[in-house]
Amino acid sequence: MFHPRRTLRTLLLPLTAGLALIALPALPAQTAHAASTLTNGGFESDGTGTATPAGWSTYSAAGQNSASFTESGGHGGSYRLTHWSSSAYKVETYQYLSGLTHGTYKLTAWVRSGGGQNAAYIALKNCGSSEQRTDIPVSAGGWVRIVTSVAVTTNQCTISVTSDANAGNWINIDDLTFSPGSTGLSVKGSDVSSLAKSEAKGGVYKNSSGTTGDALAILKSAGQNYARLKVWVNPADGYNTKTRVLAIAKRVKAQGMKLLVDFHYSDTWADPGAQSKPSAWAGHSYSQLKTDVYNHTYDVLNALKAQGTTADMVQVGNEINGGMLWNEGSTDNWPQLAGLLNSGYDAVKAVNSGTTVALHLAKGGDLSGTRWWFDNAVAGGVRFDAIGLSYYGYWHGTLSDFQTTLDDAASRYGKPVFLAETAYPFRLDSDDAHQNIIDTAGELVPGYPASTAGQTQWMKDVASIVEAVPNGRGLGVFYWESTWTAVTGNGWDPADPSSGNGWENQALFGYDDRALPAMAWFSHR
């Protein structure tokens, strides 16, 4: 429904020949519209059917300038810029700025895309430093905001929107702004909770060229700077305990990474559908449970501190949409849930006041549910430093839904936010006898195939959405679960050694144990 109208194409066709005769050079020269501020960033100056909007230039080596044009249906105003053609095309719409003061500048754009392009991105180039790009995510319905930033060292910069597209591919661009500022992500992490057991059961990890090595070292060399480790109280398999976490934490810190400790307050998986008390706490009163939470949290974190691997961030609970430690800590009883959460917060701060305390919900595209939960938490006096949301595109809404929820959480509660969990398959078939959780094409996010390229693009695009959170409140992303490959004995059920893994097609190591191209997202700004 967002394809350019056929009538508009008819109007544009007579323009094509003339535009081809005045094709502009790839590297913009001084032009009449060069200015020190962005002109016509909302494409409102010319109405529809304008191939070269006021203030902008268009370039196509193949004379396909008409693939870039304005049309009705803006993000903010009445009009937008569109790239589209009925045949394959390459086109760039750009604006050259001069007279800029040296410094770092940020470009913001609202975008939509039907996907399928060889490349589609916004860029800042010819600014004196390396060109900076951000790919345009696939979002056929809702608009999403993306950003990129660059250091200007030559008093000039070119703002560029580029498509290298196949027939029928389209993008919409609107409401570009260019101003002093910088972008980037401080957290580029993954959950490696499965690693110790994998290695004990014979799991092997290789770099992209096939050389066997330490999985953490491979992840670090790709750019990972944070690791997430879950803690269970007394799991059946003896992994993800305090002792095991202490051992892996040493390795994480030895790689120079920071550490997020994720307390489940259970002997097994805790998520929106299950928040079972540890067997050791069964039958405890609410008052006792508050003490249990404090003592367990303090014990693990103090032991980490004592060995020189202090936690940098802590999750008090895992995907606690319905509360934790059911039934006492259910959201049916907010005063008790608040007491349990604050007990965890107090324990974290008693060990190290500088450790960030995060509260973590699933359903990252659920605006109303996220507001309901945190409004209740704030009203109940729950203390926290950051908000983490899980967002899996095949379950939790569109990229636009996720951005809306993330932005709202950051502004409504005045806290930094991060993507606590996300993942994407690089193939659909299974590497063991256990059925994969995502194993059919119909379960995928439109525009993101189950391929190494699709997995890579997904990671880049969700990182771009976190990076675009206003006021620098987007901390970063944790991938889940980068090292959980198919290894016999390392299945999903800690009580069943024969259980399989339904997630190995979403790891960051392939079925040949090699590092996958998606690790490139760790190098995101």
Short mmCIF file of C-alpha atoms in Angstrom, two decimals:
data_model
loop_
_atom_site.label_atom_id
_atom_site.label_comp_id
_atom_site.label_asym_id
_atom_site.label_seq_id
_atom_site.Cartn_x
_atom_site.Cartn_y
_atom_site.Cartn_z
CA MET A 1 0.00 0.00 0.00
CA PHE A 2 3.00 2.27 0.25
CA HIS A 3 4.20 1.85 -3.31
CA PRO A 4 4.34 5.06 -5.31
CA ARG A 5 1.23 5.68 -7.30
CA ARG A 6 1.23 4.77 -10.97
CA THR A 7 -0.14 8.21 -11.83
CA LEU A 8 2.88 9.79 -10.20
CA ARG A 9 5.19 7.61 -12.27
CA THR A 10 3.43 8.76 -15.41
CA LEU A 11 4.06 12.37 -14.47
CA LEU A 12 7.69 11.65 -13.80
CA LEU A 13 8.53 9.83 -16.99
CA PRO A 14 8.84 12.99 -19.15
CA LEU A 15 11.40 14.30 -16.69
CA THR A 16 13.74 11.37 -17.08
CA ALA A 17 15.48 12.33 -20.30
CA GLY A 18 16.22 15.86 -19.18
CA LEU A 19 17.56 14.70 -15.84
CA ALA A 20 19.85 12.20 -17.52
CA LEU A 21 21.46 15.03 -19.47
CA ILE A 22 22.40 16.91 -16.31
CA ALA A 23 23.51 13.96 -14.16
CA LEU A 24 25.58 15.31 -11.29
CA PRO A 25 28.98 14.04 -10.21
CA ALA A 26 29.21 11.40 -7.47
CA LEU A 27 31.32 13.71 -5.32
CA PRO A 28 29.31 16.91 -4.92
CA ALA A 29 30.95 20.11 -5.96
CA GLN A 30 30.13 23.56 -4.60
CA THR A 31 26.54 24.13 -5.68
CA ALA A 32 24.19 27.04 -5.48
CA HIS A 33 22.29 25.47 -2.59
CA ALA A 34 25.34 24.79 -0.42
CA ALA A 35 24.61 26.09 3.05
CA SER A 36 25.68 25.62 6.63
CA THR A 37 22.30 24.22 7.63
CA LEU A 38 20.12 21.53 6.09
CA THR A 39 17.60 22.84 3.59
CA ASN A 40 14.15 21.32 3.04
CA GLY A 41 14.75 18.33 5.30
CA GLY A 42 11.03 17.60 5.32
CA PHE A 43 10.61 17.77 1.50
CA GLU A 44 7.73 20.20 1.86
CA SER A 45 8.92 22.83 -0.65
CA ASP A 46 7.87 21.32 -3.94
CA GLY A 47 4.73 19.22 -3.61
CA THR A 48 4.76 15.90 -5.45
CA GLY A 49 6.60 14.60 -8.46
CA THR A 50 9.78 16.60 -7.99
CA ALA A 51 12.85 14.55 -8.88
CA THR A 52 15.26 17.06 -7.40
CA PRO A 53 13.66 18.74 -4.35
CA ALA A 54 14.68 22.25 -3.36
CA GLY A 55 18.06 22.22 -1.67
CA TRP A 56 18.88 18.70 -2.83
CA SER A 57 20.75 17.17 -5.77
CA THR A 58 20.17 13.83 -7.46
CA TYR A 59 22.77 11.57 -9.02
CA SER A 60 22.56 8.32 -10.91
CA ALA A 61 25.43 7.00 -13.02
CA ALA A 62 22.90 5.21 -15.22
CA GLY A 63 20.71 8.27 -15.71
CA GLN A 64 18.02 6.96 -13.35
CA ASN A 65 17.45 10.24 -11.53
CA SER A 66 13.68 9.80 -11.81
CA ALA A 67 13.90 6.92 -9.32
CA SER A 68 14.17 9.66 -6.69
CA PHE A 69 11.12 11.88 -6.25
CA THR A 70 8.78 13.56 -3.79
CA GLU A 71 5.25 12.34 -3.18
CA SER A 72 2.37 12.66 -0.74
CA GLY A 73 2.39 10.88 2.60
CA GLY A 74 4.99 12.44 4.85
CA HIS A 75 6.04 11.42 8.33
CA GLY A 76 5.62 14.89 9.78
CA GLY A 77 4.30 17.06 6.98
CA SER A 78 2.47 16.36 3.73
CA TYR A 79 5.30 15.05 1.58
CA ARG A 80 8.23 12.66 1.61
CA LEU A 81 11.15 11.60 -0.54
CA THR A 82 10.82 8.21 -2.23
CA HIS A 83 13.24 6.01 -4.14
CA TRP A 84 11.44 3.59 -6.46
CA SER A 85 11.52 2.35 -10.01
CA SER A 86 9.85 -0.44 -11.96
CA SER A 87 13.31 -1.59 -13.04
CA ALA A 88 16.56 -2.06 -11.14
CA TYR A 89 18.13 1.25 -10.21
CA LYS A 90 20.93 3.06 -8.39
CA VAL A 91 20.25 6.59 -7.21
CA GLU A 92 21.55 9.05 -4.65
CA THR A 93 19.76 12.11 -3.26
CA TYR A 94 22.23 14.37 -1.51
CA GLN A 95 22.84 17.81 -0.07
CA TYR A 96 26.21 19.50 0.26
CA LEU A 97 26.84 21.69 3.30
CA SER A 98 29.73 24.11 3.67
CA GLY A 99 30.86 26.63 6.26
CA LEU A 100 30.49 24.12 9.08
CA THR A 101 32.31 24.56 12.36
CA HIS A 102 34.56 21.60 13.11
CA GLY A 103 33.02 19.06 15.46
CA THR A 104 30.78 16.00 15.56
CA TYR A 105 27.40 16.17 13.85
CA LYS A 106 24.39 13.88 13.91
CA LEU A 107 22.01 13.14 11.05
CA THR A 108 18.52 11.94 11.98
CA ALA A 109 16.00 10.60 9.47
CA TRP A 110 12.57 8.98 9.56
CA VAL A 111 12.41 6.07 7.15
CA ARG A 112 10.36 3.20 5.78
CA SER A 113 11.37 0.46 3.38
CA GLY A 114 9.84 -2.52 1.67
CA GLY A 115 13.24 -4.23 1.71
CA GLY A 116 14.99 -6.27 -0.96
CA GLN A 117 17.65 -3.71 -1.93
CA ASN A 118 21.30 -4.54 -2.42
CA ALA A 119 21.91 -1.48 -0.27
CA ALA A 120 19.78 1.35 1.12
CA TYR A 121 21.23 3.77 3.63
CA ILE A 122 21.71 7.29 4.91
CA ALA A 123 25.27 8.56 5.05
CA LEU A 124 27.51 11.45 6.04
CA LYS A 125 30.51 11.67 3.72
CA ASN A 126 33.22 13.96 2.40
CA CYS A 127 33.38 15.48 5.88
CA GLY A 128 37.11 14.98 6.43
CA SER A 129 36.75 11.76 8.40
CA SER A 130 35.57 8.29 7.43
CA GLU A 131 32.15 8.06 5.83
CA GLN A 132 29.46 6.98 8.28
CA ARG A 133 26.39 5.03 7.21
CA THR A 134 23.27 3.60 8.75
CA ASP A 135 21.23 1.07 6.79
CA ILE A 136 17.51 1.70 6.34
CA PRO A 137 15.61 -1.04 8.23
CA VAL A 138 12.84 -3.00 6.54
CA SER A 139 9.65 -1.39 7.82
CA ALA A 140 6.89 -1.36 5.24
CA GLY A 141 4.25 0.06 7.58
CA GLY A 142 5.44 2.19 10.47
CA TRP A 143 8.08 4.88 10.24
CA VAL A 144 11.29 4.33 12.20
CA ARG A 145 13.93 6.87 13.17
CA ILE A 146 17.59 6.21 12.43
CA VAL A 147 20.70 8.25 13.10
CA THR A 148 24.34 8.44 12.10
CA SER A 149 27.12 10.79 13.14
CA VAL A 150 30.47 11.95 11.83
CA ALA A 151 33.41 14.17 12.73
CA VAL A 152 33.56 17.23 10.46
CA THR A 153 37.16 18.35 10.02
CA THR A 154 37.05 20.23 6.68
CA ASN A 155 34.17 22.66 7.31
CA GLN A 156 31.99 20.70 4.91
CA CYS A 157 29.86 17.56 4.75
CA THR A 158 27.54 15.79 2.35
CA ILE A 159 24.24 14.33 3.52
CA SER A 160 23.31 11.38 1.37
CA VAL A 161 20.40 8.98 0.85
CA THR A 162 21.41 6.11 -1.42
CA SER A 163 19.60 3.15 -2.97
CA ASP A 164 21.12 0.27 -4.93
CA ALA A 165 17.86 -1.50 -5.61
CA ASN A 166 16.09 -4.16 -7.58
CA ALA A 167 12.94 -3.56 -9.60
CA GLY A 168 10.06 -2.48 -7.39
CA ASN A 169 12.13 -1.91 -4.25
CA TRP A 170 11.21 1.28 -2.42
CA ILE A 171 12.21 3.51 0.48
CA ASN A 172 10.54 6.56 2.01
CA ILE A 173 12.61 9.26 3.73
CA ASP A 174 11.40 12.29 5.64
CA ASP A 175 12.15 14.85 8.34
CA LEU A 176 15.93 14.79 8.16
CA THR A 177 17.78 16.94 10.68
CA PHE A 178 21.50 17.69 10.90
CA SER A 179 22.91 19.22 14.04
CA PRO A 180 25.85 19.01 16.45
CA GLY A 181 25.83 15.75 18.37
CA SER A 182 27.13 12.21 18.38
CA THR A 183 25.69 8.72 18.31
CA GLY A 184 26.88 5.29 19.29
CA LEU A 185 26.23 2.36 21.61
CA SER A 186 28.11 1.77 24.84
CA VAL A 187 26.82 -1.79 25.24
CA LYS A 188 27.48 -4.38 22.55
CA GLY A 189 26.99 -7.66 24.32
CA SER A 190 25.68 -11.18 24.23
CA ASP A 191 24.42 -13.75 26.70
CA VAL A 192 26.95 -16.56 27.10
CA SER A 193 25.23 -18.44 29.92
CA SER A 194 25.37 -21.74 28.00
CA LEU A 195 29.11 -21.59 27.35
CA ALA A 196 30.51 -23.42 30.38
CA LYS A 197 28.23 -26.42 29.95
CA SER A 198 28.79 -26.46 26.19
CA GLU A 199 32.54 -26.63 26.66
CA ALA A 200 32.20 -29.34 29.33
CA LYS A 201 30.12 -31.41 26.89
CA GLY A 202 32.59 -31.03 24.03
CA GLY A 203 31.42 -27.83 22.38
CA VAL A 204 33.98 -26.23 20.06
CA TYR A 205 34.15 -22.65 18.80
CA LYS A 206 36.07 -21.38 15.79
CA ASN A 207 36.78 -18.03 14.23
CA SER A 208 35.46 -17.26 10.75
CA SER A 209 38.48 -18.86 9.10
CA GLY A 210 38.04 -22.10 11.02
CA THR A 211 40.69 -21.83 13.72
CA THR A 212 39.50 -23.24 17.06
CA GLY A 213 39.69 -20.79 19.93
CA ASP A 214 38.09 -19.40 23.08
CA ALA A 215 34.52 -18.33 22.26
CA LEU A 216 34.88 -15.24 24.46
CA ALA A 217 38.07 -14.21 22.69
CA ILE A 218 36.37 -14.66 19.31
CA LEU A 219 33.42 -12.55 20.42
CA LYS A 220 35.74 -9.89 21.84
CA SER A 221 37.76 -9.73 18.64
CA ALA A 222 34.51 -9.10 16.74
CA GLY A 223 33.80 -6.12 18.99
CA GLN A 224 31.74 -7.51 21.88
CA ASN A 225 32.37 -5.45 25.03
CA TYR A 226 29.80 -6.86 27.47
CA ALA A 227 28.77 -10.37 28.53
CA ARG A 228 25.55 -11.45 30.21
CA LEU A 229 25.40 -14.40 32.60
CA LYS A 230 22.27 -15.79 34.20
CA VAL A 231 22.17 -17.09 37.77
CA TRP A 232 19.92 -19.89 38.97
CA VAL A 233 19.77 -20.79 42.64
CA ASN A 234 20.09 -24.60 42.64
CA PRO A 235 19.57 -25.95 39.11
CA ALA A 236 19.43 -29.69 38.49
CA ASP A 237 22.49 -29.74 36.24
CA GLY A 238 24.74 -27.67 38.52
CA TYR A 239 25.36 -24.98 35.89
CA ASN A 240 24.52 -21.25 36.04
CA THR A 241 25.19 -21.37 39.78
CA LYS A 242 27.26 -18.94 41.80
CA THR A 243 30.33 -21.17 41.44
CA ARG A 244 29.97 -21.47 37.67
CA VAL A 245 29.28 -17.76 37.21
CA LEU A 246 32.38 -16.88 39.22
CA ALA A 247 34.53 -18.99 36.89
CA ILE A 248 33.11 -17.55 33.67
CA ALA A 249 33.21 -14.02 35.08
CA LYS A 250 36.98 -14.31 35.44
CA ARG A 251 37.24 -15.15 31.77
CA VAL A 252 34.87 -12.35 30.77
CA LYS A 253 36.85 -9.74 32.68
CA ALA A 254 40.15 -11.15 31.41
CA GLN A 255 38.91 -10.31 27.89
CA GLY A 256 38.37 -6.73 28.99
CA MET A 257 34.59 -7.03 28.80
CA LYS A 258 32.05 -5.73 31.26
CA LEU A 259 29.66 -8.06 33.07
CA LEU A 260 25.87 -8.16 33.38
CA VAL A 261 24.54 -10.62 35.97
CA ASP A 262 20.96 -11.75 35.33
CA PHE A 263 19.21 -13.08 38.45
CA HIS A 264 16.28 -15.40 37.68
CA TYR A 265 15.50 -16.14 41.36
CA SER A 266 14.59 -19.67 40.34
CA ASP A 267 16.15 -23.10 39.76
CA THR A 268 15.16 -22.98 36.10
CA TRP A 269 13.97 -20.61 33.38
CA ALA A 270 12.11 -17.51 34.55
CA ASP A 271 10.07 -15.63 31.94
CA PRO A 272 6.58 -14.14 31.52
CA GLY A 273 5.05 -17.62 31.67
CA ALA A 274 7.03 -19.05 34.58
CA GLN A 275 8.45 -17.51 37.74
CA SER A 276 8.83 -20.55 39.99
CA LYS A 277 10.43 -20.11 43.38
CA PRO A 278 13.67 -22.03 43.98
CA SER A 279 13.02 -25.28 45.80
CA ALA A 280 15.11 -24.04 48.74
CA TRP A 281 12.69 -21.14 49.20
CA ALA A 282 9.48 -23.15 48.80
CA GLY A 283 7.01 -22.43 51.56
CA HIS A 284 8.81 -19.29 52.66
CA SER A 285 6.70 -16.34 53.75
CA TYR A 286 6.82 -13.03 51.89
CA SER A 287 9.04 -11.62 54.63
CA GLN A 288 11.41 -14.56 54.32
CA LEU A 289 11.45 -14.20 50.53
CA LYS A 290 12.60 -10.60 50.84
CA THR A 291 15.52 -11.82 52.94
CA ASP A 292 16.17 -14.67 50.48
CA VAL A 293 16.39 -12.24 47.58
CA TYR A 294 18.73 -9.96 49.48
CA ASN A 295 21.02 -12.72 50.74
CA HIS A 296 21.24 -14.57 47.41
CA THR A 297 21.88 -11.38 45.43
CA TYR A 298 24.45 -10.13 47.93
CA ASP A 299 26.18 -13.51 48.14
CA VAL A 300 26.73 -13.87 44.40
CA LEU A 301 27.73 -10.26 43.80
CA ASN A 302 30.00 -10.02 46.83
CA ALA A 303 31.82 -13.19 45.73
CA LEU A 304 32.30 -11.66 42.28
CA LYS A 305 33.65 -8.48 43.85
CA ALA A 306 35.98 -10.45 46.14
CA GLN A 307 37.66 -12.13 43.17
CA GLY A 308 38.08 -8.84 41.33
CA THR A 309 35.24 -9.26 38.83
CA THR A 310 32.63 -6.83 40.15
CA ALA A 311 29.37 -6.84 38.19
CA ASP A 312 28.89 -3.73 36.08
CA MET A 313 25.15 -4.24 35.67
CA VAL A 314 22.60 -6.46 37.39
CA GLN A 315 19.12 -7.54 36.40
CA VAL A 316 16.88 -7.99 39.43
CA GLY A 317 14.66 -10.62 37.82
CA ASN A 318 14.33 -11.92 34.27
CA GLU A 319 11.40 -10.97 32.01
CA ILE A 320 9.28 -10.10 35.03
CA ASN A 321 6.16 -8.91 33.17
CA GLY A 322 4.04 -10.93 35.60
CA GLY A 323 6.32 -10.37 38.57
CA MET A 324 8.64 -12.96 40.12
CA LEU A 325 8.71 -15.56 42.87
CA TRP A 326 5.10 -16.51 42.27
CA ASN A 327 2.70 -16.23 43.85
CA GLU A 328 4.00 -13.87 46.52
CA GLY A 329 5.75 -11.61 44.01
CA SER A 330 3.09 -11.61 41.32
CA THR A 331 1.88 -8.37 39.75
CA ASP A 332 -1.42 -9.23 41.39
CA ASN A 333 0.25 -7.91 44.55
CA TRP A 334 2.33 -4.87 43.59
CA PRO A 335 3.28 -3.86 47.16
CA GLN A 336 4.91 -7.28 47.69
CA LEU A 337 6.57 -7.31 44.26
CA ALA A 338 7.94 -3.82 44.97
CA GLY A 339 9.36 -5.04 48.25
CA LEU A 340 11.11 -7.97 46.59
CA LEU A 341 12.56 -5.79 43.80
CA ASN A 342 13.82 -3.21 46.28
CA SER A 343 15.38 -5.98 48.37
CA GLY A 344 17.39 -6.97 45.29
CA TYR A 345 18.27 -3.35 44.53
CA ASP A 346 19.51 -2.80 48.07
CA ALA A 347 21.70 -5.90 47.93
CA VAL A 348 23.28 -4.80 44.64
CA LYS A 349 24.09 -1.34 45.98
CA ALA A 350 25.40 -2.75 49.28
CA VAL A 351 28.06 -4.65 47.34
CA ASN A 352 28.90 -1.84 44.92
CA SER A 353 27.03 1.45 44.68
CA GLY A 354 28.25 1.97 41.12
CA THR A 355 26.64 -1.17 39.71
CA THR A 356 23.68 -0.38 37.44
CA VAL A 357 20.42 -2.04 38.48
CA ALA A 358 18.14 -2.90 35.57
CA LEU A 359 14.57 -4.14 35.49
CA HIS A 360 13.84 -6.43 32.56
CA LEU A 361 10.56 -7.05 30.74
CA ALA A 362 9.77 -9.12 27.66
CA LYS A 363 7.43 -7.97 24.85
CA GLY A 364 9.51 -5.01 23.69
CA GLY A 365 6.85 -3.84 21.26
CA ASP A 366 4.08 -3.66 23.86
CA LEU A 367 3.74 0.04 24.68
CA SER A 368 0.66 -0.21 26.88
CA GLY A 369 1.95 -3.23 28.80
CA THR A 370 5.33 -1.65 29.41
CA ARG A 371 3.72 1.58 30.61
CA TRP A 372 1.34 -0.31 32.90
CA TRP A 373 4.19 -2.23 34.49
CA PHE A 374 6.59 0.64 35.06
CA ASP A 375 3.84 3.06 36.09
CA ASN A 376 2.96 0.58 38.84
CA ALA A 377 6.63 0.11 39.73
CA VAL A 378 7.23 3.86 40.02
CA ALA A 379 4.02 4.37 41.98
CA GLY A 380 5.14 1.60 44.35
CA GLY A 381 8.52 3.18 44.97
CA VAL A 382 10.56 0.56 43.12
CA ARG A 383 14.15 1.72 42.69
CA PHE A 384 16.07 1.06 39.48
CA ASP A 385 18.70 2.64 37.23
CA ALA A 386 17.92 1.27 33.76
CA ILE A 387 15.23 -0.50 31.75
CA GLY A 388 15.88 -3.61 29.68
CA LEU A 389 13.40 -4.98 27.15
CA SER A 390 13.45 -8.27 25.26
CA TYR A 391 12.45 -7.85 21.63
CA TYR A 392 12.10 -10.74 19.23
CA GLY A 393 10.59 -9.56 15.97
CA TYR A 394 8.66 -12.79 15.34
CA TRP A 395 6.74 -12.40 18.64
CA HIS A 396 6.89 -8.82 19.90
CA GLY A 397 5.56 -6.57 17.13
CA THR A 398 7.16 -4.50 14.42
CA LEU A 399 10.40 -2.52 14.53
CA SER A 400 8.23 0.59 14.72
CA ASP A 401 6.39 -0.87 17.73
CA PHE A 402 9.71 -1.59 19.42
CA GLN A 403 11.04 1.90 18.77
CA THR A 404 7.86 3.50 20.10
CA THR A 405 8.00 1.43 23.29
CA LEU A 406 11.73 1.95 23.84
CA ASP A 407 11.57 5.70 23.24
CA ASP A 408 8.57 6.03 25.51
CA ALA A 409 10.21 4.10 28.36
CA ALA A 410 13.32 6.28 28.15
CA SER A 411 11.40 9.56 28.21
CA ARG A 412 8.53 8.59 30.53
CA TYR A 413 10.80 7.26 33.28
CA GLY A 414 13.94 9.31 32.54
CA LYS A 415 16.13 6.21 32.45
CA PRO A 416 18.61 4.71 30.01
CA VAL A 417 17.20 1.76 28.09
CA PHE A 418 18.70 -1.26 26.38
CA LEU A 419 17.70 -4.28 24.34
CA ALA A 420 18.19 -7.05 26.89
CA GLU A 421 17.54 -9.92 24.46
CA THR A 422 17.13 -10.35 20.73
CA ALA A 423 18.12 -12.96 18.17
CA TYR A 424 17.51 -14.07 14.60
CA PRO A 425 17.96 -17.37 12.72
CA PHE A 426 20.65 -17.83 10.10
CA ARG A 427 18.90 -20.99 8.84
CA LEU A 428 15.70 -22.93 9.61
CA ASP A 429 16.76 -26.58 9.79
CA SER A 430 17.94 -28.15 13.03
CA ASP A 431 21.44 -29.33 13.96
CA ASP A 432 20.10 -31.83 16.49
CA ALA A 433 16.98 -33.96 16.94
CA HIS A 434 15.11 -31.20 18.78
CA GLN A 435 12.74 -29.00 16.78
CA ASN A 436 13.85 -25.39 16.53
CA ILE A 437 11.64 -22.73 18.07
CA ILE A 438 11.74 -20.75 14.82
CA ASP A 439 11.81 -23.25 11.95
CA THR A 440 9.42 -22.12 9.21
CA ALA A 441 9.56 -19.22 6.78
CA GLY A 442 6.13 -18.07 7.97
CA GLU A 443 7.56 -17.34 11.42
CA LEU A 444 10.19 -14.92 10.12
CA VAL A 445 10.05 -11.13 10.13
CA PRO A 446 9.14 -9.90 6.61
CA GLY A 447 12.23 -8.66 4.79
CA TYR A 448 14.66 -10.62 6.96
CA PRO A 449 15.40 -14.07 5.52
CA ALA A 450 16.74 -16.95 7.61
CA SER A 451 20.25 -16.55 6.26
CA THR A 452 23.55 -15.21 7.47
CA ALA A 453 22.75 -11.96 5.64
CA GLY A 454 19.28 -11.79 7.19
CA GLN A 455 20.64 -12.41 10.68
CA THR A 456 23.29 -9.73 10.19
CA GLN A 457 20.79 -7.18 8.88
CA TRP A 458 18.42 -7.83 11.78
CA MET A 459 21.16 -7.17 14.30
CA LYS A 460 22.32 -4.01 12.58
CA ASP A 461 18.78 -2.67 12.36
CA VAL A 462 17.74 -3.30 15.96
CA ALA A 463 21.04 -1.75 17.06
CA SER A 464 20.21 1.30 14.92
CA ILE A 465 16.86 1.67 16.70
CA VAL A 466 18.49 1.56 20.14
CA GLU A 467 21.12 4.04 18.95
CA ALA A 468 18.36 6.44 17.86
CA VAL A 469 16.72 6.71 21.31
CA PRO A 470 16.63 10.47 22.03
CA ASN A 471 18.93 12.21 24.47
CA GLY A 472 21.56 9.48 24.32
CA ARG A 473 19.48 7.14 26.49
CA GLY A 474 19.92 4.07 24.25
CA LEU A 475 22.65 2.01 25.94
CA GLY A 476 22.95 -0.91 23.56
CA VAL A 477 22.06 -4.50 22.80
CA PHE A 478 22.56 -8.01 24.20
CA TYR A 479 22.24 -10.93 21.79
CA TRP A 480 20.64 -14.09 23.14
CA GLU A 481 22.28 -16.66 23.16
CA SER A 482 25.47 -16.38 21.13
CA THR A 483 27.24 -19.59 22.20
CA TRP A 484 24.30 -21.99 22.53
CA THR A 485 25.17 -24.35 19.69
CA ALA A 486 23.86 -27.91 19.36
CA VAL A 487 26.00 -29.98 21.73
CA THR A 488 24.76 -33.31 23.09
CA GLY A 489 23.96 -32.90 26.77
CA ASN A 490 23.58 -29.12 26.60
CA GLY A 491 19.86 -28.99 25.95
CA TRP A 492 17.19 -26.64 27.22
CA ASP A 493 16.12 -28.63 30.29
CA PRO A 494 18.62 -28.60 33.17
CA ALA A 495 16.85 -31.63 34.64
CA ASP A 496 17.03 -33.71 31.43
CA PRO A 497 20.49 -34.44 29.96
CA SER A 498 18.87 -35.79 26.80
CA SER A 499 16.90 -32.61 26.06
CA GLY A 500 17.86 -30.85 22.84
CA ASN A 501 18.42 -27.26 21.82
CA GLY A 502 15.71 -25.37 19.94
CA TRP A 503 17.90 -22.30 19.48
CA GLU A 504 21.12 -23.37 17.74
CA ASN A 505 19.93 -21.84 14.45
CA GLN A 506 20.00 -18.45 16.22
CA ALA A 507 23.47 -18.70 17.74
CA LEU A 508 26.37 -16.56 16.50
CA PHE A 509 28.38 -19.68 15.66
CA GLY A 510 27.28 -21.82 12.71
CA TYR A 511 26.70 -25.54 12.40
CA ASP A 512 30.37 -25.81 11.43
CA ASP A 513 31.18 -24.05 14.75
CA ARG A 514 32.57 -21.01 12.91
CA ALA A 515 31.83 -17.39 13.87
CA LEU A 516 29.00 -16.05 11.74
CA PRO A 517 28.97 -12.77 9.79
CA ALA A 518 26.34 -11.33 12.17
CA MET A 519 29.12 -10.75 14.69
CA ALA A 520 29.89 -7.69 12.56
CA TRP A 521 27.13 -5.82 14.42
CA PHE A 522 29.39 -5.75 17.49
CA SER A 523 31.42 -3.16 15.57
CA HIS A 524 28.40 -0.83 15.43
CA ARG A 525 29.38 2.68 16.50
#
